[in-house]
Amino acid sequence: MNVTSSILRDLGYSDEQALRDFALLQTSQKHAELRLEDGFYQHKYNTTFTEFENMLKSVSEEKFEREDDYLAWKFAYEGAKYWKEQLETLRRAS
């Protein structure tokens, strides 16, 4: 038994329980960070990501700040959805 496993057992955790809890914690943190970023852009543009994306597609004039924000927002929006799914999968498996 290695030192880490020994300490975990002293704390009442199996290696599997500790790994699951660590994965839940990290997944939850990643989801929360991306949700905050998504919320920042929702507040900045006073709209949802989908509405903002549709607006950008309908406008022919390019605005570089909006384009940059769109890419960052898309990453946050899609990432938050992905990590929410992962979090739900982990919770169901627990």
JSON list of C-alpha atoms in Angstrom, two decimals:
[
{"chain": "A", "resi": 1, "resn": "MET", "atom": "CA", "xyz": [0.00, 0.00, 0.00]},
{"chain": "A", "resi": 2, "resn": "ASN", "atom": "CA", "xyz": [1.43, 3.39, -0.93]},
{"chain": "A", "resi": 3, "resn": "VAL", "atom": "CA", "xyz": [1.47, 6.46, 1.31]},
{"chain": "A", "resi": 4, "resn": "THR", "atom": "CA", "xyz": [-1.42, 8.16, -0.48]},
{"chain": "A", "resi": 5, "resn": "SER", "atom": "CA", "xyz": [-3.67, 5.10, -0.19]},
{"chain": "A", "resi": 6, "resn": "SER", "atom": "CA", "xyz": [-2.74, 4.74, 3.47]},
{"chain": "A", "resi": 7, "resn": "ILE", "atom": "CA", "xyz": [-3.64, 8.37, 4.24]},
{"chain": "A", "resi": 8, "resn": "LEU", "atom": "CA", "xyz": [-6.88, 8.09, 2.31]},
{"chain": "A", "resi": 9, "resn": "ARG", "atom": "CA", "xyz": [-7.85, 4.99, 4.27]},
{"chain": "A", "resi": 10, "resn": "ASP", "atom": "CA", "xyz": [-7.07, 6.82, 7.53]},
{"chain": "A", "resi": 11, "resn": "LEU", "atom": "CA", "xyz": [-9.46, 9.53, 6.35]},
{"chain": "A", "resi": 12, "resn": "GLY", "atom": "CA", "xyz": [-12.15, 6.95, 5.60]},
{"chain": "A", "resi": 13, "resn": "TYR", "atom": "CA", "xyz": [-11.78, 6.94, 1.82]},
{"chain": "A", "resi": 14, "resn": "SER", "atom": "CA", "xyz": [-11.02, 4.17, -0.60]},
{"chain": "A", "resi": 15, "resn": "ASP", "atom": "CA", "xyz": [-8.85, 5.04, -3.59]},
{"chain": "A", "resi": 16, "resn": "GLU", "atom": "CA", "xyz": [-11.95, 4.79, -5.78]},
{"chain": "A", "resi": 17, "resn": "GLN", "atom": "CA", "xyz": [-14.01, 7.12, -3.55]},
{"chain": "A", "resi": 18, "resn": "ALA", "atom": "CA", "xyz": [-11.22, 9.69, -3.45]},
{"chain": "A", "resi": 19, "resn": "LEU", "atom": "CA", "xyz": [-10.79, 9.59, -7.20]},
{"chain": "A", "resi": 20, "resn": "ARG", "atom": "CA", "xyz": [-14.55, 9.96, -7.75]},
{"chain": "A", "resi": 21, "resn": "ASP", "atom": "CA", "xyz": [-14.76, 12.89, -5.32]},
{"chain": "A", "resi": 22, "resn": "PHE", "atom": "CA", "xyz": [-11.75, 14.54, -6.96]},
{"chain": "A", "resi": 23, "resn": "ALA", "atom": "CA", "xyz": [-13.33, 14.14, -10.41]},
{"chain": "A", "resi": 24, "resn": "LEU", "atom": "CA", "xyz": [-16.61, 15.58, -9.12]},
{"chain": "A", "resi": 25, "resn": "LEU", "atom": "CA", "xyz": [-14.83, 18.54, -7.57]},
{"chain": "A", "resi": 26, "resn": "GLN", "atom": "CA", "xyz": [-12.77, 19.34, -10.66]},
{"chain": "A", "resi": 27, "resn": "THR", "atom": "CA", "xyz": [-15.69, 18.87, -13.03]},
{"chain": "A", "resi": 28, "resn": "SER", "atom": "CA", "xyz": [-17.92, 21.06, -10.88]},
{"chain": "A", "resi": 29, "resn": "GLN", "atom": "CA", "xyz": [-15.26, 23.76, -10.74]},
{"chain": "A", "resi": 30, "resn": "LYS", "atom": "CA", "xyz": [-14.74, 23.75, -14.51]},
{"chain": "A", "resi": 31, "resn": "HIS", "atom": "CA", "xyz": [-18.49, 23.94, -15.11]},
{"chain": "A", "resi": 32, "resn": "ALA", "atom": "CA", "xyz": [-18.85, 26.84, -12.66]},
{"chain": "A", "resi": 33, "resn": "GLU", "atom": "CA", "xyz": [-15.97, 28.80, -14.25]},
{"chain": "A", "resi": 34, "resn": "LEU", "atom": "CA", "xyz": [-17.46, 28.48, -17.73]},
{"chain": "A", "resi": 35, "resn": "ARG", "atom": "CA", "xyz": [-20.96, 29.35, -16.50]},
{"chain": "A", "resi": 36, "resn": "LEU", "atom": "CA", "xyz": [-19.56, 32.53, -14.95]},
{"chain": "A", "resi": 37, "resn": "GLU", "atom": "CA", "xyz": [-17.92, 33.47, -18.24]},
{"chain": "A", "resi": 38, "resn": "ASP", "atom": "CA", "xyz": [-21.14, 32.71, -20.11]},
{"chain": "A", "resi": 39, "resn": "GLY", "atom": "CA", "xyz": [-23.00, 34.92, -17.62]},
{"chain": "A", "resi": 40, "resn": "PHE", "atom": "CA", "xyz": [-20.50, 37.72, -18.15]},
{"chain": "A", "resi": 41, "resn": "TYR", "atom": "CA", "xyz": [-21.25, 37.82, -21.88]},
{"chain": "A", "resi": 42, "resn": "GLN", "atom": "CA", "xyz": [-25.00, 37.48, -21.31]},
{"chain": "A", "resi": 43, "resn": "HIS", "atom": "CA", "xyz": [-24.82, 40.54, -19.09]},
{"chain": "A", "resi": 44, "resn": "LYS", "atom": "CA", "xyz": [-22.49, 42.44, -21.43]},
{"chain": "A", "resi": 45, "resn": "TYR", "atom": "CA", "xyz": [-24.76, 41.97, -24.46]},
{"chain": "A", "resi": 46, "resn": "ASN", "atom": "CA", "xyz": [-28.04, 41.59, -22.56]},
{"chain": "A", "resi": 47, "resn": "THR", "atom": "CA", "xyz": [-28.95, 38.48, -24.55]},
{"chain": "A", "resi": 48, "resn": "THR", "atom": "CA", "xyz": [-28.38, 34.75, -24.75]},
{"chain": "A", "resi": 49, "resn": "PHE", "atom": "CA", "xyz": [-25.54, 33.15, -26.67]},
{"chain": "A", "resi": 50, "resn": "THR", "atom": "CA", "xyz": [-27.94, 31.76, -29.29]},
{"chain": "A", "resi": 51, "resn": "GLU", "atom": "CA", "xyz": [-29.58, 35.14, -29.87]},
{"chain": "A", "resi": 52, "resn": "PHE", "atom": "CA", "xyz": [-26.15, 36.81, -30.09]},
{"chain": "A", "resi": 53, "resn": "GLU", "atom": "CA", "xyz": [-24.95, 34.20, -32.58]},
{"chain": "A", "resi": 54, "resn": "ASN", "atom": "CA", "xyz": [-28.05, 34.70, -34.74]},
{"chain": "A", "resi": 55, "resn": "MET", "atom": "CA", "xyz": [-27.58, 38.47, -34.61]},
{"chain": "A", "resi": 56, "resn": "LEU", "atom": "CA", "xyz": [-23.96, 38.17, -35.75]},
{"chain": "A", "resi": 57, "resn": "LYS", "atom": "CA", "xyz": [-24.96, 35.94, -38.65]},
{"chain": "A", "resi": 58, "resn": "SER", "atom": "CA", "xyz": [-27.59, 38.43, -39.81]},
{"chain": "A", "resi": 59, "resn": "VAL", "atom": "CA", "xyz": [-25.28, 41.48, -39.72]},
{"chain": "A", "resi": 60, "resn": "SER", "atom": "CA", "xyz": [-22.90, 42.05, -42.61]},
{"chain": "A", "resi": 61, "resn": "GLU", "atom": "CA", "xyz": [-20.76, 44.62, -40.81]},
{"chain": "A", "resi": 62, "resn": "GLU", "atom": "CA", "xyz": [-17.82, 43.09, -38.93]},
{"chain": "A", "resi": 63, "resn": "LYS", "atom": "CA", "xyz": [-16.93, 44.37, -35.49]},
{"chain": "A", "resi": 64, "resn": "PHE", "atom": "CA", "xyz": [-13.74, 42.80, -34.25]},
{"chain": "A", "resi": 65, "resn": "GLU", "atom": "CA", "xyz": [-14.60, 43.10, -30.56]},
{"chain": "A", "resi": 66, "resn": "ARG", "atom": "CA", "xyz": [-17.90, 41.30, -31.13]},
{"chain": "A", "resi": 67, "resn": "GLU", "atom": "CA", "xyz": [-16.17, 38.61, -33.20]},
{"chain": "A", "resi": 68, "resn": "ASP", "atom": "CA", "xyz": [-13.58, 38.07, -30.46]},
{"chain": "A", "resi": 69, "resn": "ASP", "atom": "CA", "xyz": [-16.29, 38.01, -27.82]},
{"chain": "A", "resi": 70, "resn": "TYR", "atom": "CA", "xyz": [-18.28, 35.57, -29.91]},
{"chain": "A", "resi": 71, "resn": "LEU", "atom": "CA", "xyz": [-15.41, 33.10, -30.02]},
{"chain": "A", "resi": 72, "resn": "ALA", "atom": "CA", "xyz": [-14.74, 33.39, -26.29]},
{"chain": "A", "resi": 73, "resn": "TRP", "atom": "CA", "xyz": [-18.45, 33.17, -25.51]},
{"chain": "A", "resi": 74, "resn": "LYS", "atom": "CA", "xyz": [-18.91, 30.15, -27.77]},
{"chain": "A", "resi": 75, "resn": "PHE", "atom": "CA", "xyz": [-16.07, 28.38, -25.96]},
{"chain": "A", "resi": 76, "resn": "ALA", "atom": "CA", "xyz": [-17.63, 29.19, -22.57]},
{"chain": "A", "resi": 77, "resn": "TYR", "atom": "CA", "xyz": [-21.18, 28.32, -23.64]},
{"chain": "A", "resi": 78, "resn": "GLU", "atom": "CA", "xyz": [-20.29, 25.00, -25.25]},
{"chain": "A", "resi": 79, "resn": "GLY", "atom": "CA", "xyz": [-17.79, 24.17, -22.52]},
{"chain": "A", "resi": 80, "resn": "ALA", "atom": "CA", "xyz": [-20.37, 24.77, -19.79]},
{"chain": "A", "resi": 81, "resn": "LYS", "atom": "CA", "xyz": [-22.80, 22.43, -21.55]},
{"chain": "A", "resi": 82, "resn": "TYR", "atom": "CA", "xyz": [-20.09, 19.77, -21.94]},
{"chain": "A", "resi": 83, "resn": "TRP", "atom": "CA", "xyz": [-18.97, 19.93, -18.30]},
{"chain": "A", "resi": 84, "resn": "LYS", "atom": "CA", "xyz": [-22.58, 19.92, -17.07]},
{"chain": "A", "resi": 85, "resn": "GLU", "atom": "CA", "xyz": [-23.12, 16.66, -18.97]},
{"chain": "A", "resi": 86, "resn": "GLN", "atom": "CA", "xyz": [-19.92, 15.22, -17.50]},
{"chain": "A", "resi": 87, "resn": "LEU", "atom": "CA", "xyz": [-20.98, 16.28, -14.01]},
{"chain": "A", "resi": 88, "resn": "GLU", "atom": "CA", "xyz": [-24.39, 14.64, -14.43]},
{"chain": "A", "resi": 89, "resn": "THR", "atom": "CA", "xyz": [-22.73, 11.46, -15.69]},
{"chain": "A", "resi": 90, "resn": "LEU", "atom": "CA", "xyz": [-20.43, 11.36, -12.66]},
{"chain": "A", "resi": 91, "resn": "ARG", "atom": "CA", "xyz": [-23.33, 11.95, -10.28]},
{"chain": "A", "resi": 92, "resn": "ARG", "atom": "CA", "xyz": [-25.37, 9.16, -11.83]},
{"chain": "A", "resi": 93, "resn": "ALA", "atom": "CA", "xyz": [-22.40, 6.80, -11.55]},
{"chain": "A", "resi": 94, "resn": "SER", "atom": "CA", "xyz": [-21.89, 7.63, -7.86]}
]
